[in-house]
Coordinates of C-alpha atoms in Angstrom, one line a residue:
M30 CA 94.6 -82.1 -21.9
D31 CA 95.1 -83.3 -25.5
Y32 CA 94.9 -87.0 -26.2
L33 CA 98.6 -87.6 -26.2
S34 CA 99.0 -86.1 -22.7
I35 CA 96.2 -88.5 -21.5
S36 CA 97.8 -91.5 -23.3
N37 CA 101.1 -90.9 -21.5
L38 CA 99.6 -90.6 -18.0
P39 CA 101.6 -92.5 -15.2
I40 CA 98.6 -94.8 -14.6
F41 CA 98.9 -96.2 -18.2
W42 CA 102.7 -96.8 -17.7
V43 CA 101.9 -98.7 -14.5
L44 CA 99.2 -100.8 -16.1
A45 CA 101.3 -101.6 -19.2
S46 CA 104.3 -102.6 -17.0
V47 CA 102.2 -105.4 -15.5
T48 CA 101.9 -107.2 -18.8
V49 CA 105.5 -106.5 -19.8
I50 CA 106.8 -107.9 -16.4
I51 CA 104.7 -111.0 -16.9
S52 CA 106.2 -111.5 -20.4
A53 CA 109.7 -111.1 -19.0
L54 CA 108.9 -113.7 -16.2
Q55 CA 107.6 -116.1 -18.9
A56 CA 110.9 -115.8 -20.8
V57 CA 112.9 -116.5 -17.6
L58 CA 110.7 -119.6 -16.9
Y59 CA 111.0 -120.8 -20.4
I60 CA 114.8 -120.7 -20.1
R61 CA 114.7 -122.6 -16.8
Q62 CA 112.5 -125.3 -18.4
A63 CA 114.9 -125.6 -21.3
K64 CA 117.8 -126.2 -18.9
K65 CA 115.7 -128.8 -17.1
A66 CA 114.8 -130.5 -20.4
T67 CA 118.5 -130.6 -21.3
A68 CA 119.3 -132.6 -18.2
V69 CA 116.3 -135.0 -18.8
C70 CA 117.3 -135.6 -22.4
S71 CA 121.0 -136.1 -21.4
L72 CA 122.1 -133.3 -23.8
D73 CA 125.3 -131.3 -23.6
P74 CA 124.8 -128.6 -21.0
Q75 CA 126.5 -126.1 -23.3
L76 CA 123.9 -126.7 -26.0
P77 CA 121.2 -124.4 -24.5
K78 CA 123.8 -121.7 -23.8
K79 CA 125.0 -121.8 -27.4
A80 CA 121.4 -121.7 -28.7
F81 CA 120.5 -118.8 -26.4
K82 CA 123.6 -116.9 -27.7
I83 CA 122.7 -117.5 -31.3
G84 CA 119.1 -116.4 -30.8
L85 CA 120.2 -113.3 -28.9
I86 CA 122.5 -112.2 -31.7
S87 CA 120.0 -113.0 -34.4
A88 CA 117.4 -110.9 -32.6
I89 CA 119.4 -107.7 -32.9
G90 CA 118.3 -106.9 -36.4
P91 CA 114.6 -107.4 -35.9
A92 CA 114.8 -105.6 -32.5
L93 CA 116.2 -102.5 -34.2
G94 CA 113.3 -102.5 -36.7
V95 CA 110.8 -102.8 -33.9
F96 CA 112.5 -100.1 -31.9
I97 CA 112.4 -97.7 -34.8
V98 CA 108.7 -98.3 -35.4
M99 CA 108.0 -98.0 -31.7
V100 CA 109.4 -94.5 -31.6
G101 CA 107.0 -93.4 -34.4
L102 CA 104.1 -95.3 -32.8
M103 CA 104.7 -93.5 -29.5
A104 CA 104.2 -90.2 -31.2
A105 CA 100.8 -91.4 -32.5
I106 CA 99.2 -93.5 -29.7
G107 CA 101.4 -92.7 -26.6
G108 CA 104.4 -94.4 -25.0
P109 CA 102.7 -96.9 -22.7
M110 CA 100.6 -98.6 -25.3
A111 CA 103.4 -98.7 -27.9
W112 CA 105.7 -100.2 -25.3
L113 CA 103.1 -102.7 -24.2
R114 CA 102.1 -103.9 -27.7
L115 CA 105.6 -104.2 -29.1
S116 CA 106.9 -105.9 -26.0
I117 CA 104.4 -108.8 -26.2
I118 CA 103.8 -109.0 -29.9
G119 CA 106.9 -107.5 -31.6
A120 CA 105.3 -107.4 -35.0
A121 CA 105.8 -103.7 -35.6
A122 CA 104.1 -103.5 -38.9
T123 CA 101.0 -105.4 -37.7
E124 CA 100.6 -103.1 -34.6
L125 CA 100.9 -100.0 -36.8
S126 CA 98.4 -101.4 -39.2
A127 CA 95.9 -102.2 -36.4
A128 CA 96.2 -98.7 -35.0
T129 CA 95.7 -97.2 -38.4
L130 CA 92.6 -99.4 -39.1
G131 CA 91.2 -98.1 -35.8
A132 CA 91.6 -94.6 -37.0
Q133 CA 90.1 -95.5 -40.4
A134 CA 87.1 -97.1 -38.7
C135 CA 86.3 -93.7 -37.3
G136 CA 86.4 -92.1 -40.7
L137 CA 89.9 -90.7 -40.6
T138 CA 92.7 -91.2 -43.1
G139 CA 95.2 -92.5 -40.6
L140 CA 97.2 -91.7 -37.4
A141 CA 98.4 -88.4 -38.8
D142 CA 94.9 -87.1 -39.5
P143 CA 94.4 -83.7 -37.8
N144 CA 91.1 -84.8 -36.4
Y145 CA 92.7 -87.7 -34.5
D146 CA 91.4 -87.3 -30.9
L147 CA 90.9 -89.2 -27.7
M148 CA 87.9 -91.2 -28.9
V149 CA 89.8 -92.3 -32.0
L150 CA 92.8 -93.2 -29.8
A151 CA 90.5 -95.5 -27.8
V152 CA 89.4 -97.2 -31.0
S153 CA 93.0 -97.6 -32.1
W154 CA 93.9 -99.2 -28.8
F155 CA 90.9 -101.5 -28.9
G156 CA 91.8 -102.5 -32.5
M157 CA 95.4 -103.4 -31.4
A158 CA 94.1 -105.4 -28.4
L159 CA 91.6 -107.2 -30.6
N160 CA 94.2 -108.0 -33.2
G161 CA 96.4 -109.7 -30.7
A162 CA 93.6 -111.5 -28.8
G163 CA 92.9 -113.9 -31.6
W164 CA 96.4 -115.2 -31.6
L165 CA 96.4 -115.8 -27.8
V166 CA 93.0 -117.6 -27.9
F167 CA 94.0 -119.7 -30.9
T168 CA 97.3 -120.7 -29.2
G169 CA 95.6 -121.7 -26.0
V170 CA 92.8 -123.7 -27.6
A171 CA 94.6 -125.2 -30.6
T172 CA 98.1 -126.0 -29.4
P173 CA 97.2 -129.5 -27.9
G174 CA 95.4 -130.5 -31.1
L175 CA 98.3 -129.2 -33.3
E176 CA 100.7 -131.3 -31.3
K177 CA 98.7 -134.4 -32.0
L178 CA 98.4 -133.5 -35.7
R179 CA 102.2 -133.0 -35.9
D180 CA 102.8 -136.4 -34.4
K181 CA 100.4 -138.0 -36.9
M182 CA 102.0 -136.3 -39.8
S183 CA 105.5 -137.2 -38.8
G184 CA 104.6 -140.8 -38.0
G185 CA 107.2 -140.9 -35.3
D186 CA 110.0 -140.1 -37.7
M187 CA 111.9 -137.2 -36.1
G188 CA 114.1 -136.7 -39.2
W189 CA 111.0 -136.1 -41.3
L190 CA 109.7 -133.8 -38.6
A191 CA 112.9 -131.7 -38.8
Y192 CA 112.5 -131.3 -42.5
M193 CA 108.9 -130.3 -42.2
S194 CA 109.7 -127.7 -39.5
A195 CA 112.4 -126.3 -41.7
A196 CA 110.1 -126.1 -44.7
C197 CA 107.5 -124.3 -42.6
S198 CA 110.1 -121.8 -41.4
I199 CA 111.3 -121.1 -45.0
G200 CA 107.7 -120.6 -46.1
I201 CA 106.9 -118.1 -43.3
F202 CA 110.1 -116.0 -43.8
A203 CA 109.6 -116.1 -47.6
Y204 CA 106.1 -114.8 -47.2
L205 CA 107.3 -112.0 -44.9
N206 CA 110.1 -111.1 -47.2
A207 CA 107.8 -111.1 -50.2
N208 CA 105.5 -108.5 -48.4
Q209 CA 108.5 -106.2 -47.9
M210 CA 109.3 -106.4 -51.6
I211 CA 105.8 -105.6 -52.9
S212 CA 104.3 -103.2 -50.3
G213 CA 104.8 -99.5 -50.3
G214 CA 106.1 -97.2 -53.1
P215 CA 108.8 -98.1 -55.7
K216 CA 111.6 -96.8 -53.4
I217 CA 110.4 -98.9 -50.4
N218 CA 110.0 -102.0 -52.6
A219 CA 113.5 -101.6 -53.9
G220 CA 114.9 -101.2 -50.4
G221 CA 113.1 -104.3 -49.2
T222 CA 114.4 -106.3 -52.2
V223 CA 118.0 -105.1 -51.6
A224 CA 117.7 -106.0 -47.9
C225 CA 116.4 -109.5 -48.6
L226 CA 118.8 -110.4 -51.5
S227 CA 121.9 -108.9 -49.8
G228 CA 121.1 -110.6 -46.6
A229 CA 120.6 -114.0 -48.3
I230 CA 123.8 -113.6 -50.3
S231 CA 125.8 -112.5 -47.2
M232 CA 124.5 -115.6 -45.4
M233 CA 125.7 -117.9 -48.2
L234 CA 129.1 -116.2 -48.5
I235 CA 129.7 -116.3 -44.7
G236 CA 128.8 -119.9 -44.6
K237 CA 131.0 -120.8 -47.5
F238 CA 134.1 -118.7 -47.0
V239 CA 134.2 -117.5 -43.3
V240 CA 132.7 -120.3 -41.2
P241 CA 135.0 -123.1 -42.5
K242 CA 138.0 -121.0 -41.4
H243 CA 136.4 -119.6 -38.3
P244 CA 133.7 -122.0 -37.0
K245 CA 132.6 -119.7 -34.2
F246 CA 131.2 -117.3 -36.8
A247 CA 128.5 -119.9 -37.5
E248 CA 126.7 -118.7 -34.3
Y249 CA 126.7 -115.1 -35.6
S250 CA 126.2 -115.6 -39.3
L251 CA 122.4 -114.9 -39.3
G252 CA 122.7 -111.8 -37.2
I253 CA 125.6 -110.5 -39.3
A254 CA 123.8 -111.2 -42.6
M255 CA 120.7 -109.3 -41.3
I256 CA 122.7 -106.3 -40.3
I257 CA 124.5 -106.3 -43.7
G258 CA 121.1 -106.5 -45.4
I259 CA 119.7 -103.6 -43.4
A260 CA 122.8 -101.4 -43.9
L261 CA 122.9 -101.9 -47.7
A262 CA 119.1 -101.2 -47.9
I263 CA 119.6 -98.0 -46.0
I264 CA 122.5 -97.0 -48.3
F265 CA 120.5 -97.8 -51.4
V266 CA 117.3 -96.0 -50.4
G267 CA 119.1 -93.1 -48.8

C-alpha cells in the first residue's frame, strides 16, 4: 500500500472523529454558557442570537478558504489528518506550512516531492501536532494570568478595555492581511492586495450607504465585504 492509502485507513477516520466531536461539543457548551451569562447579566435574550448570526455569516468567507486548502491538503497528507487539523485549528496556511516543514526536515523540497513516503508523512503529521500543541499549552497555562494582567491594564474601566480589545483585533488582522500582500509571487501578492483593499472599501461603502437605509444589513456587512473581496481577487488574478 502507498502512503496515501495508509493515511486514509478507516481507523484514522475514527480516531480523528473523536477530537472533532469533542470540538463540536465544546462549541455547543460555549453557546449554552453564553445564554446563561445573558440571563445573569440581565441582557436582552435576543443579543446572543444576533451575535451568533453575525458570527455565522462572517465565518463563511474564511471557511471557504479553509475548505479549499483542505482539499489540497487531503491529497498530500490524507483526509483524516487534514479534516482533524483544520477542524480544530482552522489556520489553513499554518497547517500547510507545518506539513511542508515536516517534509523539508526529511530533506525533501515539499509535499509534492516524488520521494514523499510513509516515513515523511509521519514526520509531517508530527510537525502539525507539535505546531498546535504549543498554543493549547500556552492557553491552559497563561489564560488566568492574562486575565489578571488585562484587569490591571484596564484599571476597571470597561470603556478603555473595549478600545484596547478593538486595537488588538485591528493589529492582528492587519498583520494577517500584510502577510497576504507580501507572501508568494507578484500575482499572488496582487491578489491578496486586491482582496484586502476591496473588502475594506466594500465594508465602508456598505456602512455608509446601505446600513442607514437597511439597518439589518449591519449584521451581514462583514461577511458581504469579505465575499466581495474574495470575488474581486479571483477575477483580478484569473
